[in-house]
Tab-separated table of N, CA and C in Angstrom:
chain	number	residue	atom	x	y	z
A	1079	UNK	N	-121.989	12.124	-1.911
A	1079	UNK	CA	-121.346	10.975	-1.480
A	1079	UNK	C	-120.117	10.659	-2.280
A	1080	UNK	N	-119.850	10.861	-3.311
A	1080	UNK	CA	-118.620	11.240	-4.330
A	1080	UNK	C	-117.768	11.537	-3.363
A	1081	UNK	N	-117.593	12.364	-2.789
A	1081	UNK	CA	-117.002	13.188	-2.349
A	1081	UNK	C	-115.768	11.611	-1.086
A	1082	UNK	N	-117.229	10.849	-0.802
A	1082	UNK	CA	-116.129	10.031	0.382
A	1082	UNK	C	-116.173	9.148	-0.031
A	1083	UNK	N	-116.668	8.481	-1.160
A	1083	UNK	CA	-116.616	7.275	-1.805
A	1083	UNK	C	-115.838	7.186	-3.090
A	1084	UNK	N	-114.203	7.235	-3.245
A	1084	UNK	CA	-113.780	7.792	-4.891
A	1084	UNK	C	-114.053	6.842	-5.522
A	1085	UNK	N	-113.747	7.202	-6.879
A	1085	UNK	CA	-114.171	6.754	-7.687
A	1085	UNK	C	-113.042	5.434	-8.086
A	1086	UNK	N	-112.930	4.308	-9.096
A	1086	UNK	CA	-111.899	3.176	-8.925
A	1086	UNK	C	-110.875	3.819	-9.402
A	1087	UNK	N	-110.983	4.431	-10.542
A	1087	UNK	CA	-110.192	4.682	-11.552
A	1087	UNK	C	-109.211	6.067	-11.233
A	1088	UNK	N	-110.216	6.758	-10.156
A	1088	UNK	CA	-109.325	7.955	-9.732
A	1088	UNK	C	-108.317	7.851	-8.702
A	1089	UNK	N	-109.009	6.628	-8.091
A	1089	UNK	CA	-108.333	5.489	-7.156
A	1089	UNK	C	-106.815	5.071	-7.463
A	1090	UNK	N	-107.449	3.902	-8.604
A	1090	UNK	CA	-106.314	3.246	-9.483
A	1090	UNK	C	-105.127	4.769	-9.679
A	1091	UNK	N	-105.529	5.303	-10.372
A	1091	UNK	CA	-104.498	6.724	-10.738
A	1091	UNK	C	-103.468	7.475	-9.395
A	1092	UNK	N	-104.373	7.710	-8.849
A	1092	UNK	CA	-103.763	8.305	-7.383
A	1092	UNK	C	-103.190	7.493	-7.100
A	1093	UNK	N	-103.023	6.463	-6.758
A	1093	UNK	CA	-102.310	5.409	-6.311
A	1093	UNK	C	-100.928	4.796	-7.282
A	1094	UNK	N	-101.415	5.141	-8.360
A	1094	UNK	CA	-99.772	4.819	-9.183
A	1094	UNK	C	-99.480	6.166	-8.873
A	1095	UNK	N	-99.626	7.378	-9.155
A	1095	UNK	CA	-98.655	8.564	-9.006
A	1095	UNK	C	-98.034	8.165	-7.549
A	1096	UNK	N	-98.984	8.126	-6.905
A	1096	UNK	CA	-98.246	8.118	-5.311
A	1096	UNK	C	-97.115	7.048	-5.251
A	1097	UNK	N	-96.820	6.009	-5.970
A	1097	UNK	CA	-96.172	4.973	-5.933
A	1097	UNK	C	-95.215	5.448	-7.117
A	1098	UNK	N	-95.555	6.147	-7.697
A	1098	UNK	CA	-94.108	6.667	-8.600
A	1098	UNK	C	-93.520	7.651	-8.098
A	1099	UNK	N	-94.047	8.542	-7.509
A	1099	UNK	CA	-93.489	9.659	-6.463
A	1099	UNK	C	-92.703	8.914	-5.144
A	1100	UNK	N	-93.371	7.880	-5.031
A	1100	UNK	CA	-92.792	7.177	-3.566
A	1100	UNK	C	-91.835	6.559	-4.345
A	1101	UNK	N	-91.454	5.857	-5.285
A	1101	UNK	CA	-90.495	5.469	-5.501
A	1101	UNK	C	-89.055	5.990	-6.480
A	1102	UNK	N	-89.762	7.591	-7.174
A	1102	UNK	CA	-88.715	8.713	-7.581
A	1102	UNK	C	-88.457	9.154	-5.923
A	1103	UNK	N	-88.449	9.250	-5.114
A	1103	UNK	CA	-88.265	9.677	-3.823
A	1103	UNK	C	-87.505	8.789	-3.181
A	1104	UNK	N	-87.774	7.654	-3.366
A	1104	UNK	CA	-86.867	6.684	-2.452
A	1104	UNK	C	-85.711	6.172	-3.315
A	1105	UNK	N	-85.774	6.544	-4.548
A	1105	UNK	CA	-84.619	6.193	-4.866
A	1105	UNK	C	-83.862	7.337	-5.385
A	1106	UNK	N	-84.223	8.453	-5.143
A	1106	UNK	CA	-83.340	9.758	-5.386
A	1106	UNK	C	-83.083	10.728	-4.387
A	1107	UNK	N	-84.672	11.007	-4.191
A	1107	UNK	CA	-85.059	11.984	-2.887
A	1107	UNK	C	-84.681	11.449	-1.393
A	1108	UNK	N	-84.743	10.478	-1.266
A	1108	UNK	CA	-84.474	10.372	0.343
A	1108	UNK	C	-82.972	9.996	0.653
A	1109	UNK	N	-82.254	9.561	-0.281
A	1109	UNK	CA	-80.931	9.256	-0.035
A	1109	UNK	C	-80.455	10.189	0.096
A	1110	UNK	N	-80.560	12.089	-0.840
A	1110	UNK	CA	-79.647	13.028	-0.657
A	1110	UNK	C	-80.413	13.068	0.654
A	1111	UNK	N	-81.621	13.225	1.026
A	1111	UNK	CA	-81.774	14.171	2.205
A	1111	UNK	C	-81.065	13.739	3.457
A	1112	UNK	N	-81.289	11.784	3.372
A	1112	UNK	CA	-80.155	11.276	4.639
A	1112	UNK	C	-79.232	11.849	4.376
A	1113	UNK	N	-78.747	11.711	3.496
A	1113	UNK	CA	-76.784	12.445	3.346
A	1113	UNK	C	-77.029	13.503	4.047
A	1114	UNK	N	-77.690	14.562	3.675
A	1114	UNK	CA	-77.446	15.732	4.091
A	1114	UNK	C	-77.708	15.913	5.754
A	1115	UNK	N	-78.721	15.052	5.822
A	1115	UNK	CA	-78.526	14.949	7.218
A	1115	UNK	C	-77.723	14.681	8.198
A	1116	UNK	N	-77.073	13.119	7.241
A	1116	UNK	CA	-75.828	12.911	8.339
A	1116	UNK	C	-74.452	13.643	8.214
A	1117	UNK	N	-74.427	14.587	6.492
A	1117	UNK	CA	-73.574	15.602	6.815
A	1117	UNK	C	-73.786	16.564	7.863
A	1118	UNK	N	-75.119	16.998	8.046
A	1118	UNK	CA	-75.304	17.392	8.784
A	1118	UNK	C	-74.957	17.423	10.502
A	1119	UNK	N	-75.479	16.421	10.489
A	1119	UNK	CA	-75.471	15.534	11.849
A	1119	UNK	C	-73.390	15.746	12.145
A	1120	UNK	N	-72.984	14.812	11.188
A	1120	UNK	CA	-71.330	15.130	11.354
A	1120	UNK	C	-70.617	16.594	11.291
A	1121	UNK	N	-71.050	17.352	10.821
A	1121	UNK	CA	-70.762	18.696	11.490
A	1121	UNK	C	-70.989	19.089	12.781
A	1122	UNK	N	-72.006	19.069	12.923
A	1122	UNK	CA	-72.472	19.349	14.066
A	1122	UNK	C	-71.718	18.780	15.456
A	1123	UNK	N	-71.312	17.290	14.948
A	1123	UNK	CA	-70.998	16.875	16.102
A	1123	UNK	C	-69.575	16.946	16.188
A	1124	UNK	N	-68.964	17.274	14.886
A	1124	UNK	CA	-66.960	17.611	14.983
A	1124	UNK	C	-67.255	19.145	15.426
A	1125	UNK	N	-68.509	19.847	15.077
A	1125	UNK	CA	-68.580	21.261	16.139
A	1125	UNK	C	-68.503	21.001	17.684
A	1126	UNK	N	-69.116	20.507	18.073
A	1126	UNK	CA	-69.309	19.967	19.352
A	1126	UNK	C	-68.037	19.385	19.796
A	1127	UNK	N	-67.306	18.655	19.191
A	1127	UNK	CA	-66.009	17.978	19.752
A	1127	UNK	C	-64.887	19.280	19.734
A	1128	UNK	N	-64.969	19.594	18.341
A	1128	UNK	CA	-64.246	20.993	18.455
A	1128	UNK	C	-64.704	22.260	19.721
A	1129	UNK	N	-65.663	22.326	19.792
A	1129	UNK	CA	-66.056	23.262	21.347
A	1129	UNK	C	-65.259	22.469	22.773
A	1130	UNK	N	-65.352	21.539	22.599
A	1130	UNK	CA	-65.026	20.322	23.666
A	1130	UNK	C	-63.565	20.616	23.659
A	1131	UNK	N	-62.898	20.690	22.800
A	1131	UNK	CA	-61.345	20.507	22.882
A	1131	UNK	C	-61.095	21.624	23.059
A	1132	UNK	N	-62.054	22.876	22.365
A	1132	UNK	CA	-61.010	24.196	22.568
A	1132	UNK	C	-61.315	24.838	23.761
A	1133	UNK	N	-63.002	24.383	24.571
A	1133	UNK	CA	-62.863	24.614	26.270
A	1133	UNK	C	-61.633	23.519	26.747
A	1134	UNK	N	-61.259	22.593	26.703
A	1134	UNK	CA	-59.880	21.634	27.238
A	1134	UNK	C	-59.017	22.264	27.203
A	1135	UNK	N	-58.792	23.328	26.004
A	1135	UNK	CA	-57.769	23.771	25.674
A	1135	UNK	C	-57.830	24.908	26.365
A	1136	UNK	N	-58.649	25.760	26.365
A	1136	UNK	CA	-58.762	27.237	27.595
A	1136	UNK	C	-58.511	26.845	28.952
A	1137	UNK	N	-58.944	25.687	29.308
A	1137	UNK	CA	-59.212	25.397	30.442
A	1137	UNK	C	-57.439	25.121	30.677
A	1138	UNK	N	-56.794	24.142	30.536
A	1138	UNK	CA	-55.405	24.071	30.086
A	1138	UNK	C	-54.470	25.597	29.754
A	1139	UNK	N	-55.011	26.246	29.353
A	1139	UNK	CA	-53.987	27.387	29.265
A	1139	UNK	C	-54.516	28.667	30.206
A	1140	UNK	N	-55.563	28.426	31.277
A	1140	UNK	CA	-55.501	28.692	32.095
A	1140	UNK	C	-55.343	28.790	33.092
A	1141	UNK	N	-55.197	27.305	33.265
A	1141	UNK	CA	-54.291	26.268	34.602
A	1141	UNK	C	-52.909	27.147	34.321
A	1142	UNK	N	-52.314	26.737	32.903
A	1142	UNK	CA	-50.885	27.039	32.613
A	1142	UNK	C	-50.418	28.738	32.900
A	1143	UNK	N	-51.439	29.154	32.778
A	1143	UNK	CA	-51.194	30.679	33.025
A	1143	UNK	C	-51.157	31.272	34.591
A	1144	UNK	N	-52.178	30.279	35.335
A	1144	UNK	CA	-51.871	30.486	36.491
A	1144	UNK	C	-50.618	30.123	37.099
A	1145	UNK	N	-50.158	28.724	36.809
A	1145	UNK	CA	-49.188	28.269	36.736
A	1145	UNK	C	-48.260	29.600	36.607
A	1146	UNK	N	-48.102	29.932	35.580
A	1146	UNK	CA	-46.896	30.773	35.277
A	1146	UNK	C	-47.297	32.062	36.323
A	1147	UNK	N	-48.364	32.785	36.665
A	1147	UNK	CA	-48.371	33.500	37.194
A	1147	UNK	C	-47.676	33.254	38.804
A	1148	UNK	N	-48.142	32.434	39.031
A	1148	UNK	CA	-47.842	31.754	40.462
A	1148	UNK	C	-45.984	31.901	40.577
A	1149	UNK	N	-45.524	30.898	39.269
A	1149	UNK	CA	-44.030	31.069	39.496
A	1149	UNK	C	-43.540	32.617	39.609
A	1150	UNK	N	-44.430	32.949	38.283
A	1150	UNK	CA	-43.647	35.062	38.704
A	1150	UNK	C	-43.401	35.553	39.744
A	1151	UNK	N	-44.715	35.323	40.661
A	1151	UNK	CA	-44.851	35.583	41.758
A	1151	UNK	C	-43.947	35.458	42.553
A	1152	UNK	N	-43.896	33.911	42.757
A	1152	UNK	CA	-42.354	33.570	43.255
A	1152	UNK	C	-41.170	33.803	43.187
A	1153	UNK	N	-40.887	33.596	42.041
A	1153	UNK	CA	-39.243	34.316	41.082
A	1153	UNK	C	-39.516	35.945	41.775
A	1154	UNK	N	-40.246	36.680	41.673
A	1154	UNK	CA	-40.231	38.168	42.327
A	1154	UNK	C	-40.461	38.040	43.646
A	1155	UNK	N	-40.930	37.078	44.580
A	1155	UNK	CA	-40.919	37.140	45.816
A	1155	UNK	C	-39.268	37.300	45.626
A	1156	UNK	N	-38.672	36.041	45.443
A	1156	UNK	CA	-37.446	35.060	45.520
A	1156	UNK	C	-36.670	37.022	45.017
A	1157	UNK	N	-36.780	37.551	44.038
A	1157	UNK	CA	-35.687	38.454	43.334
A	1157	UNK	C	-35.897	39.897	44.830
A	1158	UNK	N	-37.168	40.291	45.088
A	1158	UNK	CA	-36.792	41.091	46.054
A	1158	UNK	C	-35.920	40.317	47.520
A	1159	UNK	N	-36.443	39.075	47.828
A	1159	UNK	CA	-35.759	38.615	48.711
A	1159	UNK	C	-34.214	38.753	48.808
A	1160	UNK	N	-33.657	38.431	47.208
A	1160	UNK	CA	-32.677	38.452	47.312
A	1160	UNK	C	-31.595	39.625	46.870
A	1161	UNK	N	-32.540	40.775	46.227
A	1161	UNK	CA	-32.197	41.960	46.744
A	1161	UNK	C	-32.112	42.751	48.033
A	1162	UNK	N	-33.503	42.369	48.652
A	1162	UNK	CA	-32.976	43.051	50.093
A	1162	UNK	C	-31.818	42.880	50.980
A	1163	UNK	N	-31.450	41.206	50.410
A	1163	UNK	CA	-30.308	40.509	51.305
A	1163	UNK	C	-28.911	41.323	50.784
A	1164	UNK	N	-28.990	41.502	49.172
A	1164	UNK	CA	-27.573	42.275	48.575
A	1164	UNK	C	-27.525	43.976	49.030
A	1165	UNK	N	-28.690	44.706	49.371
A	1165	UNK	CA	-29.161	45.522	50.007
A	1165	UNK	C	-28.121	45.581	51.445
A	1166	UNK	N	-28.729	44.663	52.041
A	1166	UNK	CA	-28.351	45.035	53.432
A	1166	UNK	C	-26.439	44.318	53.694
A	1167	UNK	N	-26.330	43.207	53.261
A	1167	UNK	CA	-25.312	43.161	53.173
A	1167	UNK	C	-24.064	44.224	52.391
A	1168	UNK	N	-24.292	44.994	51.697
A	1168	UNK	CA	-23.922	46.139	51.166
A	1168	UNK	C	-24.073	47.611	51.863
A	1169	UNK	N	-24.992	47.743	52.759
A	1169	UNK	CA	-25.012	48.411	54.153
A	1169	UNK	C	-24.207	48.174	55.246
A	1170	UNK	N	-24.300	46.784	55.185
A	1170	UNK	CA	-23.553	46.508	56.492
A	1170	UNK	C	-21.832	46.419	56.058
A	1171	UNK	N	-21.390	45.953	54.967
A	1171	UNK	CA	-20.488	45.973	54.368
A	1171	UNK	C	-19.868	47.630	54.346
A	1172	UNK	N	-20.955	48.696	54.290
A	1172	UNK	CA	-20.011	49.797	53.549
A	1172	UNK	C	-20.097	50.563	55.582
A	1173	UNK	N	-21.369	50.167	56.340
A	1173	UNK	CA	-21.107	50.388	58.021
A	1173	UNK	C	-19.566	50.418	58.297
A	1174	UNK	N	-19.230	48.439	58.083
A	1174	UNK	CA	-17.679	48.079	58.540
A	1174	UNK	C	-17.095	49.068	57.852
A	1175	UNK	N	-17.020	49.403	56.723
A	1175	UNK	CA	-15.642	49.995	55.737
A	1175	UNK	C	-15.356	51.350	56.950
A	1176	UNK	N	-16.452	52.273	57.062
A	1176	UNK	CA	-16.702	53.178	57.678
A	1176	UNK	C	-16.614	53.231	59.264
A	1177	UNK	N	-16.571	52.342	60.006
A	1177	UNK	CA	-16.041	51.817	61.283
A	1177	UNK	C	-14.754	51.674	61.247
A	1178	UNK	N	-14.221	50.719	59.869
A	1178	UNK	CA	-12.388	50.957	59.834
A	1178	UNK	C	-12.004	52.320	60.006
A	1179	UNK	N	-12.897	52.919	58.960
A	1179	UNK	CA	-12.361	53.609	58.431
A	1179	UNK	C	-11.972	55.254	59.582
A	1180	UNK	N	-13.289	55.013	60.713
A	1180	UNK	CA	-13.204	55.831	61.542
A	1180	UNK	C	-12.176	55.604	62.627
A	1181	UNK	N	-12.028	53.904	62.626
A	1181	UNK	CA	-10.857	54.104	63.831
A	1181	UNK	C	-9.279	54.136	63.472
A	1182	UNK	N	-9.625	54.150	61.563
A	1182	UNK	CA	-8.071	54.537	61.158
A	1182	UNK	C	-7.737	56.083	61.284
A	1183	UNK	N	-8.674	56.608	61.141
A	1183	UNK	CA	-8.510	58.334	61.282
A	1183	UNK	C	-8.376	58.534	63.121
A	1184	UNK	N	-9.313	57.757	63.933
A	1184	UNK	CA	-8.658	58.099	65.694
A	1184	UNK	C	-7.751	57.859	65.650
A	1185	UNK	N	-7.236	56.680	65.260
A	1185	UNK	CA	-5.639	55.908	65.606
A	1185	UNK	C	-4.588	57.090	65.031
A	1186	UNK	N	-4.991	57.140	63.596
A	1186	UNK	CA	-4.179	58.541	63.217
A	1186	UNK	C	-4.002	59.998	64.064
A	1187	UNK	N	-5.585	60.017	64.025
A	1187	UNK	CA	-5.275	61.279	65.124
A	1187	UNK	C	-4.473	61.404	66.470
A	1188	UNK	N	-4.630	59.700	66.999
A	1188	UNK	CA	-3.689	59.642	68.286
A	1188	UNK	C	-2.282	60.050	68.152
A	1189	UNK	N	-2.154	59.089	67.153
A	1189	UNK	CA	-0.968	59.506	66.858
A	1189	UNK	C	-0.500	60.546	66.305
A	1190	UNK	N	-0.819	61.741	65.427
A	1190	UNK	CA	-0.391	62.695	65.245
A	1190	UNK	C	-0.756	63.856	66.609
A	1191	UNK	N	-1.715	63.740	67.814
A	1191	UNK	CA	-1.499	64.412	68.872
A	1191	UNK	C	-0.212	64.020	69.668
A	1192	UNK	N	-0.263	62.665	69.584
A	1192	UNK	CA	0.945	62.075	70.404
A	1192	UNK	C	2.293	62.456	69.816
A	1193	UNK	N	2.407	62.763	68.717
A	1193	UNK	CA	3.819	63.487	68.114
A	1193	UNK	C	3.571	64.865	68.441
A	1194	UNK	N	2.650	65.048	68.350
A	1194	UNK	CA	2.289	67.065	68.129
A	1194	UNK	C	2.658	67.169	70.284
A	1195	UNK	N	2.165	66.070	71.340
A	1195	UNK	CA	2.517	66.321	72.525
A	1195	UNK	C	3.744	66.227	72.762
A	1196	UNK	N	4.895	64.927	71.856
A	1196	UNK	CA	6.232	64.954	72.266
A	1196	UNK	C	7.202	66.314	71.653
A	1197	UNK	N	6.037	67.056	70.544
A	1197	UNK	CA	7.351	67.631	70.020
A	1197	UNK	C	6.919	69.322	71.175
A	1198	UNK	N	5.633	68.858	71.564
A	1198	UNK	CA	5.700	70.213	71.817
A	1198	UNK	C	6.551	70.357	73.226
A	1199	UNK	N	7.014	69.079	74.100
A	1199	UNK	CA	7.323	69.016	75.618
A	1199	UNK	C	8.870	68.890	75.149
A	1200	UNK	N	9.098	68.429	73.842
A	1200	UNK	CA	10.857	68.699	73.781
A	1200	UNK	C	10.881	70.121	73.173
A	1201	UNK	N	10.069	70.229	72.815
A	1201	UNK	CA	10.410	72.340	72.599
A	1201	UNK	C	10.108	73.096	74.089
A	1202	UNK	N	9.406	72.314	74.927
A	1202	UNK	CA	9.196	73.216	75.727
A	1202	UNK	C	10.715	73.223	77.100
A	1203	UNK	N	11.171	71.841	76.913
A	1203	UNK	CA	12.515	71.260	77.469
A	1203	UNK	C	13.570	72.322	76.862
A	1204	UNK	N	13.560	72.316	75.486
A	1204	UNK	CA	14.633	72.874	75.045
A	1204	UNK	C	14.412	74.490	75.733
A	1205	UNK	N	13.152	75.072	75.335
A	1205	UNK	CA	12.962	76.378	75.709
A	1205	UNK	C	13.322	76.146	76.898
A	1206	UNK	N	13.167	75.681	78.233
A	1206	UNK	CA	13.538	75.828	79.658
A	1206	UNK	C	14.987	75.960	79.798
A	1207	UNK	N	15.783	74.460	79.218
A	1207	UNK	CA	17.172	74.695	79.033
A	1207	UNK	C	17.485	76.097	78.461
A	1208	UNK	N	17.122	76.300	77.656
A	1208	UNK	CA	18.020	77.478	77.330
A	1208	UNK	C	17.250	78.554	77.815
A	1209	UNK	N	16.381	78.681	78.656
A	1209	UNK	CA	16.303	80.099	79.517
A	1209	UNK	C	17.253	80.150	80.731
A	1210	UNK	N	17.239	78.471	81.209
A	1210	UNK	CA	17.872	78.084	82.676
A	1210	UNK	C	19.248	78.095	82.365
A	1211	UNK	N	20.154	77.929	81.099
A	1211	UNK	CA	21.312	78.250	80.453
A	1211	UNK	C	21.671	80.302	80.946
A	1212	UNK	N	20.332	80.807	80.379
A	1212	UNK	CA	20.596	82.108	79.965
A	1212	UNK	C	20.858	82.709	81.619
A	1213	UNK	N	19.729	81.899	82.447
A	1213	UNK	CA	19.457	82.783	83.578
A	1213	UNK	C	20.840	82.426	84.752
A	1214	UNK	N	21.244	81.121	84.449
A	1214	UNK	CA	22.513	80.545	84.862
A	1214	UNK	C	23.702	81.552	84.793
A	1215	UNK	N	23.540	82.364	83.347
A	1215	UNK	CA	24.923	83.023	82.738
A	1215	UNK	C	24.904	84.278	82.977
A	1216	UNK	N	23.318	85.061	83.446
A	1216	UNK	CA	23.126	85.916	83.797
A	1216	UNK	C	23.668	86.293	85.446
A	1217	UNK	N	22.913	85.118	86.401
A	1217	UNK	CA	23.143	84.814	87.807
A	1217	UNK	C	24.658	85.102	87.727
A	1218	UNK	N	25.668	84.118	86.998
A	1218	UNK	CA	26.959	83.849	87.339
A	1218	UNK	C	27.501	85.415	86.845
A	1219	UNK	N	27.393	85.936	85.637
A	1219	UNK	CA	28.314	87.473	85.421
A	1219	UNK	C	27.577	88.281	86.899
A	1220	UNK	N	26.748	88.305	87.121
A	1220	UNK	CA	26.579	88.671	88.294
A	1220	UNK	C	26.923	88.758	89.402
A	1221	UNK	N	27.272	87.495	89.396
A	1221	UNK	CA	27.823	87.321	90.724
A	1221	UNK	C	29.589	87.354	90.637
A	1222	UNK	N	29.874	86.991	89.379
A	1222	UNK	CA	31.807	86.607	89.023
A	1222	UNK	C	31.391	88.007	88.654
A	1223	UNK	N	31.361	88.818	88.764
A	1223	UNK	CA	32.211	90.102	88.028
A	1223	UNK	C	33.594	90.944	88.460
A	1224	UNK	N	33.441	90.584	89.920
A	1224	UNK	CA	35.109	90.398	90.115
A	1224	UNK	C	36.225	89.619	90.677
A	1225	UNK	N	37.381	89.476	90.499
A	1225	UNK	CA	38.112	88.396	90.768
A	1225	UNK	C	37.773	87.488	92.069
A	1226	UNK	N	37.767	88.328	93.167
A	1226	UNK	CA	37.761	87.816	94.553
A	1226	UNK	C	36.513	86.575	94.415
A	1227	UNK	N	35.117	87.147	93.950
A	1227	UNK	CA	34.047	86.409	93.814
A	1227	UNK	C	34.340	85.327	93.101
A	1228	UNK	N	35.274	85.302	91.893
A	1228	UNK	CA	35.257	84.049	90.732
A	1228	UNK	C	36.181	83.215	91.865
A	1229	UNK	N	37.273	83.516	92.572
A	1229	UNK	CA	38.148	82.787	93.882
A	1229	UNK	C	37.043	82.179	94.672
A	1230	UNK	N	36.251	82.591	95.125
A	1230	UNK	CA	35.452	82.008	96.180
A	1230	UNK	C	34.491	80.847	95.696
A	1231	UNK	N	33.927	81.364	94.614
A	1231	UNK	CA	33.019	80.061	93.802
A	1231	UNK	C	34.080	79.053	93.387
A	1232	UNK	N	35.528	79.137	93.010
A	1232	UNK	CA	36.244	78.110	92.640
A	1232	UNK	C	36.602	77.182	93.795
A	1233	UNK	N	37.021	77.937	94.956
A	1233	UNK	CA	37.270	77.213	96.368
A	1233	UNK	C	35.858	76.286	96.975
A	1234	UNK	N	34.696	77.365	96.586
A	1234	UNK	CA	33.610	76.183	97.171
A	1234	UNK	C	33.349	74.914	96.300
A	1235	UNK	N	33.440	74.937	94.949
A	1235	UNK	CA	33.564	73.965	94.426
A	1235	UNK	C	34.536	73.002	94.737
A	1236	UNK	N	35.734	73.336	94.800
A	1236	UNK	CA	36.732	72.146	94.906
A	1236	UNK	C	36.513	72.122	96.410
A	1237	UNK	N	36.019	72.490	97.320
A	1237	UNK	CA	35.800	71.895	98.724
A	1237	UNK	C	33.908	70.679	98.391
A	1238	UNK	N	33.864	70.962	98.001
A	1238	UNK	CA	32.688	70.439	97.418
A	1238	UNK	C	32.661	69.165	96.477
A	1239	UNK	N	33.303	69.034	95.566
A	1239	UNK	CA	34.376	68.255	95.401
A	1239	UNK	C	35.399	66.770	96.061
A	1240	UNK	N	36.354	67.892	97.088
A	1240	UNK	CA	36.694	67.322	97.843
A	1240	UNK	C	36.038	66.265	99.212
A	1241	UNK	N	34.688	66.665	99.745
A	1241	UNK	CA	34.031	66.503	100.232
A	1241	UNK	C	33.260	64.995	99.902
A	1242	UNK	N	33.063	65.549	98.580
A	1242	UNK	CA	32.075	64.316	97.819
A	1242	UNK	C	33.324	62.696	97.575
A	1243	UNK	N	34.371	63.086	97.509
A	1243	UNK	CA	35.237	62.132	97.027
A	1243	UNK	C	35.817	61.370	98.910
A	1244	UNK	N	35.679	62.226	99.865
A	1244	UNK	CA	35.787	61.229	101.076
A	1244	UNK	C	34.588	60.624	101.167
């Protein structure tokens, strides 16, 4: 029965240690351990705010990145757009040059056939004249080779002549 009935004195004893332990504890021991706790505790929770801000912050520079991707996108829509336009206007630009440029060479060509046709119809004039000269001078010794004949062509002329003037 000892055992569940203590004794006063072991009583009395246990009971001051416990009350000097409870009170080396409460006035040493439990103050660091709060501290440490609420150091604790305050880490933990500037961890937590810090997680908080630096997802805000991913989250934010992934908006921003899309963002920027989006404009690239654009700016390179916008840069081929406006290459194809310097493209084709530079086609169509060097087309015209080459359209002048073909009807400056017909026009030329007209015109150098059109000289190459006048010179060849006054050479061919001149060549006639002077065959129709030659064949003229040939006909006439032919026919004038003696006096009587050169008399008769002179008389038909001046009757001929004469003729034309009544």
């Amino acid at each position: 029965m000892d055992l569940l009935i203590p004794n006063t004195g072991l009583l009395f004893w246990m009971s001051l240690t416990f009350l000097v332990v409870l009170f080396i504890l409460w006035k040493w021991g439990f103050p660091v351990i709060v501290n440490m706790v609420a150091e604790r505790k305050a880490f933990i929770d500037e961890s937590l705010r810090n997680a908080r801000e630096a997802n805000e912050k991913l989250a934010n520079i992934q908006k921003e990145s899309e963002s920027v991707m989006r404009e690239a996108r654009e700016k390179q829509a916008q840069i081929l757009k406006e290459a194809a336009e310097t493209r084709d206007a530079i086609v169509e630009k060097a087309q015209e040059k080459a359209r002048a440029e073909g009807a400056r060479l017909l026009e030329d060509a007209r015109v150098a056939i059109e000289q190459e046709k006048k010179a060849a119809i006054a050479d061919i004039r001149k060549q006639v004249a002077t065959l129709s000269v030659e064949i003229a001078e040939k006909v006439l010794r032919e026919n004038l080779k003696d006096d009587k004949a050169q008399m008769d062509l002179i008389d038909r002329m001046l009757d001929e002549v004469s003729s034309n003037d009544k």
